[in-house]
Coordinates of C-alpha atoms in Angstrom, one line a residue:
Chain A
M1 CA -41.7 -13.3 3.7
R2 CA -38.4 -15.0 3.0
T3 CA -38.1 -13.8 -0.6
W4 CA -39.1 -10.3 0.6
K5 CA -36.3 -10.3 3.1
D6 CA -34.0 -11.7 0.4
R7 CA -34.8 -8.8 -2.0
L8 CA -34.6 -6.1 0.7
I9 CA -31.2 -7.3 1.8
G10 CA -30.1 -7.6 -1.8
N11 CA -31.1 -4.0 -2.5
L12 CA -29.4 -2.7 0.7
F13 CA -26.2 -4.5 -0.1
G14 CA -26.4 -3.3 -3.7
L15 CA -26.6 0.3 -2.5
L16 CA -23.7 -0.2 -0.1
T17 CA -21.7 -1.6 -3.0
L18 CA -22.5 1.4 -5.1
A19 CA -21.5 3.6 -2.3
T20 CA -18.1 2.1 -1.9
V21 CA -17.5 2.3 -5.7
L22 CA -18.4 6.0 -5.4
I23 CA -15.5 6.6 -3.0
V24 CA -13.3 7.0 -6.1
V25 CA -15.6 9.6 -7.5
L26 CA -15.8 11.4 -4.1
I27 CA -12.1 11.5 -3.6
G28 CA -11.6 13.0 -7.1
A29 CA -14.5 15.5 -6.6
G30 CA -13.4 16.5 -3.1
L31 CA -9.8 17.2 -4.1
W32 CA -11.0 19.0 -7.3
W33 CA -13.3 21.2 -5.2
K34 CA -10.4 22.3 -3.0
S35 CA -8.1 22.8 -6.0
V36 CA -10.4 25.1 -7.9
P37 CA -9.4 28.3 -6.1
I38 CA -5.7 28.1 -7.1
L39 CA -6.6 27.0 -10.6
R40 CA -8.8 30.1 -10.9
D41 CA -5.9 32.3 -9.7
Q42 CA -3.0 30.8 -11.7
S43 CA -2.7 28.8 -14.9
I44 CA -2.0 25.1 -14.6
G45 CA 1.0 25.4 -17.0
H46 CA 2.6 28.0 -14.7
L47 CA 1.9 25.9 -11.6
L48 CA 3.5 22.8 -13.1
F49 CA 6.5 24.3 -14.9
S50 CA 7.7 27.0 -12.5
T51 CA 10.2 26.3 -9.8
E52 CA 9.4 29.4 -7.8
W53 CA 7.8 28.2 -4.5
K54 CA 7.1 31.1 -2.2
P55 CA 3.7 30.5 -0.5
F56 CA 3.9 33.7 1.4
S57 CA 3.9 35.8 -1.7
G58 CA 1.5 33.5 -3.6
H59 CA 4.0 31.7 -5.9
F60 CA 3.3 28.0 -6.2
G61 CA 5.6 26.5 -8.8
F62 CA 5.6 22.7 -8.5
L63 CA 8.4 21.9 -10.9
S64 CA 11.1 21.1 -8.3
Y65 CA 8.7 18.7 -6.5
I66 CA 7.6 17.0 -9.7
V67 CA 11.2 16.5 -10.8
G68 CA 12.1 15.2 -7.3
S69 CA 9.2 12.7 -7.5
I70 CA 10.2 11.5 -10.9
L71 CA 13.9 11.2 -10.0
V72 CA 13.2 9.2 -6.9
T73 CA 10.7 7.0 -8.7
A74 CA 13.0 6.4 -11.6
I75 CA 15.8 5.3 -9.3
A76 CA 13.5 3.0 -7.3
V77 CA 12.0 1.3 -10.3
G78 CA 15.4 1.2 -12.0
I79 CA 16.8 -0.8 -9.1
A80 CA 13.7 -2.8 -8.3
L81 CA 12.6 -4.0 -11.8
P82 CA 15.6 -6.0 -12.8
V83 CA 16.1 -7.4 -9.3
S84 CA 12.4 -8.4 -9.0
L85 CA 12.3 -9.8 -12.5
L86 CA 15.3 -12.1 -11.9
A87 CA 13.9 -13.1 -8.5
A88 CA 10.5 -13.8 -9.9
I89 CA 11.8 -15.8 -12.9
Y90 CA 13.8 -18.0 -10.5
L91 CA 10.8 -18.5 -8.1
S92 CA 8.5 -19.3 -11.0
E93 CA 10.7 -21.4 -13.3
F94 CA 13.8 -22.7 -11.4
A95 CA 13.0 -23.1 -7.7
D96 CA 11.6 -26.3 -6.2
A97 CA 8.7 -26.2 -3.8
R98 CA 10.8 -26.3 -0.7
F99 CA 12.9 -23.3 -1.7
K100 CA 9.7 -21.4 -2.5
N101 CA 8.2 -22.3 0.9
I102 CA 11.2 -20.6 2.5
V103 CA 11.5 -17.5 0.4
T104 CA 7.9 -16.5 -0.3
P105 CA 7.0 -16.0 3.3
L106 CA 10.0 -13.7 3.7
I107 CA 8.9 -11.6 0.8
D108 CA 5.4 -11.4 2.3
L109 CA 7.0 -10.3 5.6
L110 CA 8.7 -7.5 3.7
S111 CA 5.4 -6.3 2.2
G112 CA 3.9 -6.1 5.7
I113 CA 6.5 -3.8 7.2
P114 CA 5.1 -0.2 7.6
P115 CA 6.6 2.7 5.6
I116 CA 7.8 4.4 8.8
I117 CA 10.0 1.4 9.6
Y118 CA 11.5 1.6 6.1
G119 CA 12.2 5.3 6.9
V120 CA 13.9 4.5 10.2
W121 CA 16.0 1.9 8.4
G122 CA 16.9 4.4 5.8
V123 CA 17.9 7.0 8.4
L124 CA 19.9 4.4 10.4
T125 CA 21.9 2.6 7.7
L126 CA 21.6 4.4 4.3
V127 CA 21.8 8.1 5.2
P128 CA 25.2 7.8 6.8
A129 CA 26.5 6.4 3.4
T130 CA 24.5 8.3 0.8
G131 CA 23.2 11.3 2.7
Y132 CA 19.7 12.7 2.6
S133 CA 19.3 12.4 -1.1
A134 CA 17.3 11.2 -4.1
L135 CA 19.5 8.1 -4.2
T136 CA 18.7 7.2 -0.6
G137 CA 15.0 7.7 -1.2
G138 CA 15.2 5.6 -4.4
I139 CA 16.9 2.7 -2.6
V140 CA 14.4 2.7 0.3
L141 CA 11.5 2.8 -2.2
A142 CA 13.1 0.0 -4.3
V143 CA 13.1 -2.3 -1.3
M144 CA 9.5 -1.3 -0.6
I145 CA 8.3 -2.2 -4.0
F146 CA 10.1 -5.6 -4.3
P147 CA 7.2 -7.5 -2.8
L148 CA 4.6 -5.8 -5.0
L149 CA 6.5 -6.4 -8.2
I150 CA 7.4 -10.0 -7.4
S151 CA 3.8 -11.0 -6.5
I152 CA 2.4 -9.4 -9.6
L153 CA 5.2 -10.9 -11.8
L154 CA 4.5 -14.3 -10.4
D155 CA 0.8 -14.0 -11.3
V156 CA 1.8 -12.9 -14.8
F157 CA 4.1 -15.8 -15.3
R158 CA 1.4 -18.2 -14.2
T159 CA -0.7 -17.1 -17.2
V160 CA 2.0 -18.4 -19.6
P161 CA 0.8 -21.8 -20.7
Q162 CA 3.1 -24.7 -19.7
G163 CA 2.9 -26.1 -23.2
L164 CA 4.9 -23.2 -24.6
R165 CA 7.7 -23.9 -22.1
D166 CA 7.6 -27.6 -23.0
A167 CA 7.8 -26.8 -26.7
S168 CA 10.8 -24.6 -26.2
L169 CA 12.6 -27.1 -24.1
S170 CA 11.9 -29.9 -26.5
L171 CA 13.4 -27.9 -29.3
G172 CA 16.7 -28.0 -27.4
A173 CA 16.6 -24.6 -25.7
N174 CA 18.0 -24.6 -22.1
D175 CA 15.9 -23.4 -19.2
W176 CA 17.4 -19.9 -19.3
E177 CA 16.7 -19.5 -23.0
T178 CA 13.2 -20.7 -22.5
A179 CA 12.7 -18.1 -19.7
R180 CA 14.2 -15.3 -21.8
K181 CA 12.6 -16.1 -25.2
V182 CA 9.3 -17.6 -24.2
L183 CA 8.4 -16.5 -20.7
L184 CA 9.6 -12.9 -20.9
K185 CA 8.4 -12.3 -24.4
R186 CA 4.9 -13.8 -23.7
S187 CA 4.7 -11.8 -20.4
A188 CA 5.8 -8.5 -21.9
P189 CA 2.4 -6.7 -21.4
G190 CA 2.1 -8.1 -17.9
I191 CA 5.6 -6.9 -17.0
L192 CA 4.8 -3.5 -18.3
A193 CA 1.6 -3.4 -16.3
A194 CA 3.5 -4.5 -13.2
T195 CA 6.1 -1.8 -13.8
I196 CA 3.4 0.9 -14.0
L197 CA 1.9 -0.3 -10.8
A198 CA 5.3 -0.1 -9.1
V199 CA 5.8 3.4 -10.5
S200 CA 2.5 4.5 -9.0
R201 CA 3.3 2.9 -5.6
A202 CA 6.7 4.7 -5.6
L203 CA 5.1 8.0 -6.7
G204 CA 2.6 8.0 -3.8
E205 CA 4.8 6.8 -1.0
T206 CA 5.1 9.5 1.6
I207 CA 6.5 9.0 5.0
A208 CA 9.6 6.9 4.1
V209 CA 10.7 9.4 1.4
L210 CA 9.9 12.3 3.7
M211 CA 12.4 10.9 6.2
V212 CA 15.3 10.2 3.8
C213 CA 15.2 12.6 0.8
G214 CA 16.3 15.8 2.5
N215 CA 13.3 17.9 1.4
V216 CA 15.0 20.7 -0.3
A217 CA 12.9 22.4 -3.0
A218 CA 15.4 22.9 -5.8
L219 CA 16.1 21.1 -9.0
P220 CA 18.6 18.3 -8.3
H221 CA 21.8 18.2 -10.3
S222 CA 22.8 14.6 -9.4
V223 CA 21.3 11.7 -7.5
F224 CA 23.3 12.7 -4.5
D225 CA 21.3 15.9 -4.2
P226 CA 18.4 16.2 -1.8
V227 CA 15.0 16.3 -3.4
Y228 CA 11.5 17.1 -2.2
P229 CA 8.9 14.7 -3.7
L230 CA 5.2 15.8 -3.9
P231 CA 3.8 13.5 -1.2
A232 CA 6.4 14.8 1.3
L233 CA 5.4 18.3 0.4
I234 CA 1.8 17.6 1.3
A235 CA 2.7 15.8 4.5
N236 CA 5.1 18.4 5.7
N237 CA 2.9 21.4 5.4
Y238 CA -0.4 20.4 6.7
G239 CA 0.2 22.4 9.9
D240 CA 0.6 25.9 8.4
M241 CA -1.4 25.5 5.2
M242 CA -4.6 27.0 6.6
S243 CA -3.1 30.3 7.5
I244 CA -1.7 31.4 4.1
P245 CA -4.1 32.2 1.3
L246 CA -4.3 29.6 -1.5
Y247 CA -1.7 27.4 0.3
D248 CA -4.2 24.7 1.2
S249 CA -5.6 24.9 -2.4
A250 CA -2.1 24.4 -3.8
L251 CA -1.4 21.4 -1.6
M252 CA -4.8 19.8 -2.5
L253 CA -4.0 20.4 -6.1
S254 CA -0.8 18.4 -5.7
A255 CA -2.9 15.6 -4.0
L256 CA -5.3 15.8 -7.0
V257 CA -2.4 15.5 -9.5
L258 CA -1.1 12.4 -7.6
F259 CA -4.6 10.9 -7.4
G260 CA -5.3 11.5 -11.1
L261 CA -1.9 10.1 -12.3
I262 CA -2.1 7.1 -10.0
F263 CA -5.7 6.4 -10.8
V264 CA -5.0 6.3 -14.6
F265 CA -1.8 4.2 -14.1
N266 CA -3.7 1.7 -11.9
A267 CA -6.7 1.5 -14.1
L268 CA -4.6 0.8 -17.2
S269 CA -2.5 -1.8 -15.5
R270 CA -5.4 -3.6 -13.9
V271 CA -7.2 -3.8 -17.3
V272 CA -4.1 -5.4 -18.9
L273 CA -3.7 -7.8 -16.0
H274 CA -7.3 -8.8 -16.0
R275 CA -7.2 -9.5 -19.7
L276 CA -4.1 -11.6 -19.2
E277 CA -5.8 -13.7 -16.5
R278 CA -8.8 -14.3 -18.7
R279 CA -6.5 -15.5 -21.6
Q280 CA -5.1 -18.1 -19.3
F281 CA -5.7 -21.7 -20.4
Chain B
M1 CA 28.5 -22.2 -29.4
N2 CA 27.0 -24.6 -26.9
R3 CA 29.5 -23.6 -24.3
K4 CA 28.5 -19.9 -24.8
R5 CA 24.9 -20.8 -24.2
R6 CA 25.7 -22.8 -21.1
I7 CA 27.8 -20.0 -19.7
E8 CA 25.0 -17.4 -20.3
A9 CA 22.5 -19.7 -18.6
A10 CA 24.8 -20.1 -15.6
V11 CA 25.5 -16.4 -15.4
F12 CA 21.9 -15.5 -15.3
R13 CA 21.2 -18.3 -12.8
G14 CA 23.8 -16.7 -10.6
L15 CA 22.2 -13.2 -11.1
M16 CA 18.8 -14.6 -10.1
L17 CA 20.1 -16.1 -6.9
A18 CA 22.0 -12.8 -6.2
S19 CA 18.7 -11.0 -6.6
L20 CA 17.0 -13.2 -4.1
V21 CA 19.8 -12.8 -1.7
L22 CA 19.6 -9.1 -2.1
I23 CA 15.8 -9.1 -1.4
T24 CA 15.9 -11.4 1.6
G25 CA 19.1 -9.7 2.7
S26 CA 17.4 -6.3 2.8
L27 CA 14.7 -7.7 5.0
A28 CA 17.3 -9.1 7.4
A29 CA 19.3 -5.8 7.3
L30 CA 16.1 -3.8 7.9
L31 CA 15.0 -5.9 10.9
W32 CA 18.5 -6.1 12.3
S33 CA 19.2 -2.4 12.1
V34 CA 15.9 -1.3 13.6
V35 CA 15.8 -3.9 16.4
S36 CA 19.5 -3.7 17.4
R37 CA 19.3 0.1 17.6
G38 CA 16.0 0.3 19.3
I39 CA 16.3 -2.5 21.8
R40 CA 18.7 -0.5 24.0
A41 CA 16.1 2.2 24.7
L42 CA 13.2 -0.1 25.1
S43 CA 11.9 -0.3 28.6
W44 CA 8.8 -1.2 30.5
S45 CA 8.0 2.4 31.1
M46 CA 8.0 3.0 27.4
V47 CA 4.9 0.7 26.9
S48 CA 3.2 1.2 30.2
Q49 CA 3.2 5.0 30.7
I50 CA 1.9 8.0 28.8
P51 CA 4.4 10.9 28.2
G52 CA 5.3 12.8 31.4
G53 CA 6.1 16.5 31.6
G54 CA 9.2 17.1 29.6
F55 CA 9.0 13.8 27.8
Y56 CA 10.2 15.4 24.6
L57 CA 13.2 16.8 26.5
G58 CA 14.2 13.3 27.5
K59 CA 12.5 13.1 30.9
G60 CA 10.3 10.2 32.1
G61 CA 7.2 8.6 30.5
G62 CA 6.4 6.4 27.6
I63 CA 4.3 6.1 24.5
L64 CA 1.3 4.2 25.8
N65 CA -0.9 6.9 24.4
A66 CA 0.4 6.2 20.9
I67 CA 0.2 2.4 21.2
L68 CA -3.4 2.6 22.4
G69 CA -4.3 5.4 20.0
S70 CA -3.1 3.2 17.1
V71 CA -4.9 0.2 18.4
Y72 CA -8.2 2.2 18.8
I73 CA -7.9 3.6 15.3
S74 CA -7.0 0.3 13.7
L75 CA -9.7 -1.7 15.6
G76 CA -12.3 0.9 14.9
S77 CA -11.6 1.1 11.3
V78 CA -11.4 -2.7 10.8
V79 CA -14.8 -3.1 12.5
L80 CA -16.3 -0.3 10.5
G81 CA -14.6 -1.6 7.3
L82 CA -15.9 -5.1 7.9
G83 CA -19.5 -3.7 8.4
I84 CA -19.2 -2.2 4.9
S85 CA -17.1 -4.7 3.0
I86 CA -18.8 -8.0 4.1
P87 CA -22.1 -7.0 2.6
V88 CA -20.3 -5.8 -0.5
V89 CA -18.5 -9.1 -0.9
L90 CA -21.7 -11.1 -0.2
Y91 CA -23.5 -9.0 -2.8
L92 CA -20.8 -9.7 -5.4
N93 CA -20.8 -13.4 -4.7
A94 CA -24.4 -14.3 -4.0
Y95 CA -26.5 -11.7 -5.8
Q96 CA -24.4 -10.7 -8.8
T97 CA -23.5 -14.1 -10.1
K98 CA -25.0 -13.5 -13.5
R99 CA -24.4 -9.9 -14.3
T100 CA -20.6 -10.3 -14.2
W101 CA -19.8 -7.0 -15.8
L102 CA -21.0 -5.2 -12.7
A103 CA -19.1 -7.5 -10.3
G104 CA -16.1 -7.1 -12.6
G105 CA -16.4 -3.3 -12.5
V106 CA -16.6 -3.3 -8.7
R107 CA -13.6 -5.6 -8.3
M108 CA -11.7 -3.4 -10.7
T109 CA -12.6 -0.3 -8.7
F110 CA -11.3 -1.9 -5.5
D111 CA -8.1 -2.8 -7.3
V112 CA -7.7 0.8 -8.4
L113 CA -8.6 2.1 -4.9
F114 CA -6.0 -0.3 -3.5
G115 CA -3.3 1.5 -5.4
I116 CA -4.3 5.1 -4.3
P117 CA -1.6 6.3 -1.9
S118 CA -2.5 6.8 1.7
I119 CA -1.4 10.5 1.5
V120 CA -4.3 11.0 -0.9
Y121 CA -6.7 9.4 1.5
G122 CA -5.3 11.6 4.2
A123 CA -5.8 14.8 2.2
F124 CA -9.3 13.7 1.2
G125 CA -10.1 12.8 4.9
F126 CA -8.9 16.2 5.9
T127 CA -11.0 17.9 3.2
I128 CA -14.2 16.1 4.5
M129 CA -13.2 17.0 8.1
V130 CA -12.9 20.7 7.3
A131 CA -16.1 20.6 5.2
L132 CA -18.0 19.1 8.1
G133 CA -16.5 21.5 10.6
L134 CA -14.8 18.8 12.6
R135 CA -11.4 18.9 14.3
T136 CA -8.6 16.4 14.2
S137 CA -10.0 13.5 16.3
L138 CA -10.1 9.8 16.8
L139 CA -13.3 9.7 14.8
A140 CA -11.8 11.5 11.8
G141 CA -8.8 9.1 11.9
I142 CA -11.0 6.1 12.0
V143 CA -13.2 7.2 9.1
T144 CA -10.2 8.0 6.9
V145 CA -8.3 4.8 7.7
T146 CA -11.6 2.9 7.0
L147 CA -11.7 4.3 3.5
M148 CA -8.2 3.2 3.0
I149 CA -8.7 -0.4 4.1
I150 CA -12.1 -1.1 2.5
P151 CA -10.5 -2.2 -0.7
I152 CA -8.0 -4.4 1.2
L153 CA -10.7 -6.1 3.2
A154 CA -13.1 -6.5 0.2
R155 CA -10.5 -7.9 -2.2
A156 CA -9.0 -10.3 0.4
M157 CA -12.4 -11.7 1.4
D158 CA -13.6 -11.8 -2.2
E159 CA -10.7 -14.0 -3.2
V160 CA -11.6 -16.5 -0.5
V161 CA -15.4 -16.5 -1.0
R162 CA -14.9 -17.0 -4.7
L163 CA -12.9 -20.2 -3.8
A164 CA -15.9 -21.7 -2.1
P165 CA -17.0 -24.7 -4.2
P166 CA -19.9 -23.9 -6.5
E167 CA -21.6 -27.2 -5.4
L168 CA -22.0 -25.5 -2.0
S169 CA -24.3 -22.8 -3.3
D170 CA -26.0 -25.2 -5.7
A171 CA -26.8 -27.4 -2.7
T172 CA -28.3 -24.5 -0.7
Y173 CA -30.4 -23.4 -3.7
S174 CA -31.7 -26.9 -4.3
L175 CA -32.8 -27.0 -0.7
G176 CA -34.9 -24.0 -1.5
A177 CA -32.7 -21.4 0.2
T178 CA -32.9 -17.7 -0.9
R179 CA -29.8 -15.8 -2.1
W180 CA -29.5 -14.2 1.4
E181 CA -29.5 -17.6 3.1
T182 CA -26.9 -18.8 0.6
A183 CA -24.8 -15.7 1.4
K184 CA -24.9 -16.6 5.0
V185 CA -23.6 -20.1 4.2
L186 CA -20.9 -18.7 2.0
L187 CA -19.8 -16.4 4.8
K188 CA -19.7 -19.2 7.3
Q189 CA -17.6 -21.3 4.9
S190 CA -15.1 -18.4 4.5
R191 CA -14.5 -17.6 8.2
A192 CA -10.8 -18.2 7.9
G193 CA -10.6 -15.8 4.9
V194 CA -12.4 -13.1 6.9
L195 CA -9.8 -13.5 9.7
T196 CA -6.9 -13.2 7.2
A197 CA -8.4 -10.1 5.7
V198 CA -8.9 -8.6 9.1
L199 CA -5.3 -9.2 10.1
L200 CA -4.0 -7.9 6.8
A201 CA -6.1 -4.7 7.1
F202 CA -5.2 -4.3 10.8
G203 CA -1.5 -4.6 10.0
R204 CA -1.8 -2.0 7.2
A205 CA -3.9 0.3 9.4
I206 CA -1.6 0.3 12.4
G207 CA 1.5 1.0 10.4
D208 CA 0.2 3.8 8.2
A209 CA 1.2 7.3 9.0
A210 CA 0.1 9.4 6.1
T211 CA -3.7 8.8 6.6
V212 CA -3.7 9.8 10.2
L213 CA -1.2 12.7 9.9
F214 CA -4.0 15.1 9.0
T215 CA -6.9 13.5 10.6
A216 CA -6.2 11.9 14.0
G217 CA -3.9 14.7 15.2
Y218 CA -1.5 14.1 18.0
T219 CA -1.8 14.3 21.8
D220 CA 0.1 13.3 24.9
S221 CA -2.9 12.0 26.7
L222 CA -5.1 9.0 26.1
P223 CA -8.1 9.8 23.9
G224 CA -11.2 10.0 26.2
S225 CA -13.8 10.1 23.4
L226 CA -14.2 9.8 19.7
R227 CA -14.1 13.6 19.4
E228 CA -10.7 14.0 20.9
P229 CA -7.4 13.8 19.0
A230 CA -5.3 10.6 19.3
A231 CA -1.6 9.8 19.0
T232 CA -0.5 7.0 16.8
L233 CA 2.7 4.9 16.8
P234 CA 4.1 5.8 13.4
L235 CA 3.7 9.5 14.2
A236 CA 5.2 9.0 17.7
I237 CA 8.3 7.5 15.9
F238 CA 8.3 10.3 13.3
F239 CA 8.0 13.2 15.7
Q240 CA 10.6 11.8 18.2
L241 CA 13.0 11.0 15.5
S242 CA 13.1 14.7 14.3
S243 CA 14.1 15.8 17.8
P244 CA 17.7 17.0 18.2
L245 CA 18.0 15.3 21.6
Q246 CA 19.7 11.9 21.6
A247 CA 17.5 10.5 24.4
V248 CA 14.3 11.4 22.5
Q249 CA 15.7 9.9 19.3
D250 CA 16.5 6.7 21.2
R251 CA 12.9 6.5 22.1
A252 CA 11.9 6.8 18.5
Y253 CA 14.0 3.7 17.7
A254 CA 12.5 1.9 20.7
A255 CA 9.0 2.8 19.4
A256 CA 10.0 1.5 16.0
V257 CA 10.8 -1.8 17.6
I258 CA 7.4 -1.9 19.3
L259 CA 5.7 -1.3 16.0
T260 CA 7.8 -3.8 14.2
I261 CA 7.0 -6.5 16.8
I262 CA 3.3 -5.8 16.5
V263 CA 3.3 -5.9 12.7
L264 CA 5.4 -9.0 12.6
A265 CA 3.1 -10.8 15.1
I266 CA 0.1 -9.9 12.9
S267 CA 1.9 -11.0 9.8
L268 CA 2.9 -14.3 11.3
G269 CA -0.7 -14.7 12.7
S270 CA -2.2 -14.3 9.3
K271 CA 0.3 -16.8 7.8
Y272 CA -0.8 -19.3 10.4
V273 CA -4.5 -18.7 9.7
K274 CA -3.9 -19.0 6.0
Q275 CA -2.2 -22.3 6.4
R276 CA -5.2 -23.7 8.3
L277 CA -7.5 -22.4 5.6

């Protein structure tokens, strides 16, 4: 009786586990199913590389949105990566336990703050200085991805064996040289994986960028120009997308593109990070 | 030569400290700007009343509908999410101890799902809703947010259950317990971890706007049933902020303070629980 119950529960739980794993497949399939109508109507190349966005006359060129997304993401990661790297090196190699106990909770706090609050902050303090622009979006996103980057980088640095540091120090290198030549070199794959995760977080963030980027669908000429990233496009048009033919399909296609890109980025990074963790000794 | 090396080390040490100051400084700047701006418009009626007629023109009322709507959605999805993720975590840790490739694959899937942006969950939830012929509703919001927080719950609990000493399950097995009975012991051992995961997921659920934008809808009244639309705090902030009227914008900032306080309280709560782990 007891083993029977054990097996029954095991099978039930196993099925449930399988079902949760299938969420990934379901999301992909669901978005694909909604995207098919527009893909039948227009070629993917035309959709991705045209800037003409006129839903009423059936023109859905995503290029301005794609360029906007890439620009904002590049600014965000360009700011966040060096800052987070330096901060993580300090926390991992230089700081004593008391300092870490003060700073890490603050970084955790930053990671818990909702996107909409970041948006409000951007509107209140950044927009008056930098306007509704790609730069503003990039700065807000950079602050949003600090905690993610730092926590992954700290995990990566933990996989570097202490013996390597000791060897470097005993050869007469100072602590910065050890960090630069041993820690950074040894962690290079992990740093790359962390960067890709940060890129995908920045690519997918919606509400905060929607509030500060200005949302003008045109190719930007400088970082001070407004841009209209893809997630903002999806979020902004849910209201009227049902009334125009193919509009909903076009928006679901952009969700599919985001999903596909971020899925691949995440899967690659996680594989690298798991490998690193297993190498640990 | 030696001097140059020392100077380089000192410069980078300075840069590192500057980076940490920049990061913690942005947290301070963020909290300060939101709270100092919003506190002025914060009033008791904001949290105790639903919007009155002409609320969006600056007349009386509050955002109780959004506060409660957010709490309903977050609570509902955390409960639903726990119902799904606790069995999954127990399955991984009590039943799949040998075939690690499967457990590894599931964990990897959750890690990937964790990185999928909430707007994609929102769009997907909307697709399901339309396919099933549902309207925007509390129920649709709860289901979509549940999908988003399952990976958070599962991974957070998994971390803690995995920390349980192997002697514990060895002891239960040597007493003749089945895997299911061992799983129950593991769960009991990890109560604090479950609580941390719940707080983490709740904080994430209550602050997310992109998932509920398509699915929960928005309304000025309190949701009476699962089939009615529900307002949420992030959307209340978002919609009021886009108003041209100063009085309405002020309320957006006040609503932002309310959300910040809720999220900070949850964040500190989970820190407290983690310390007692």
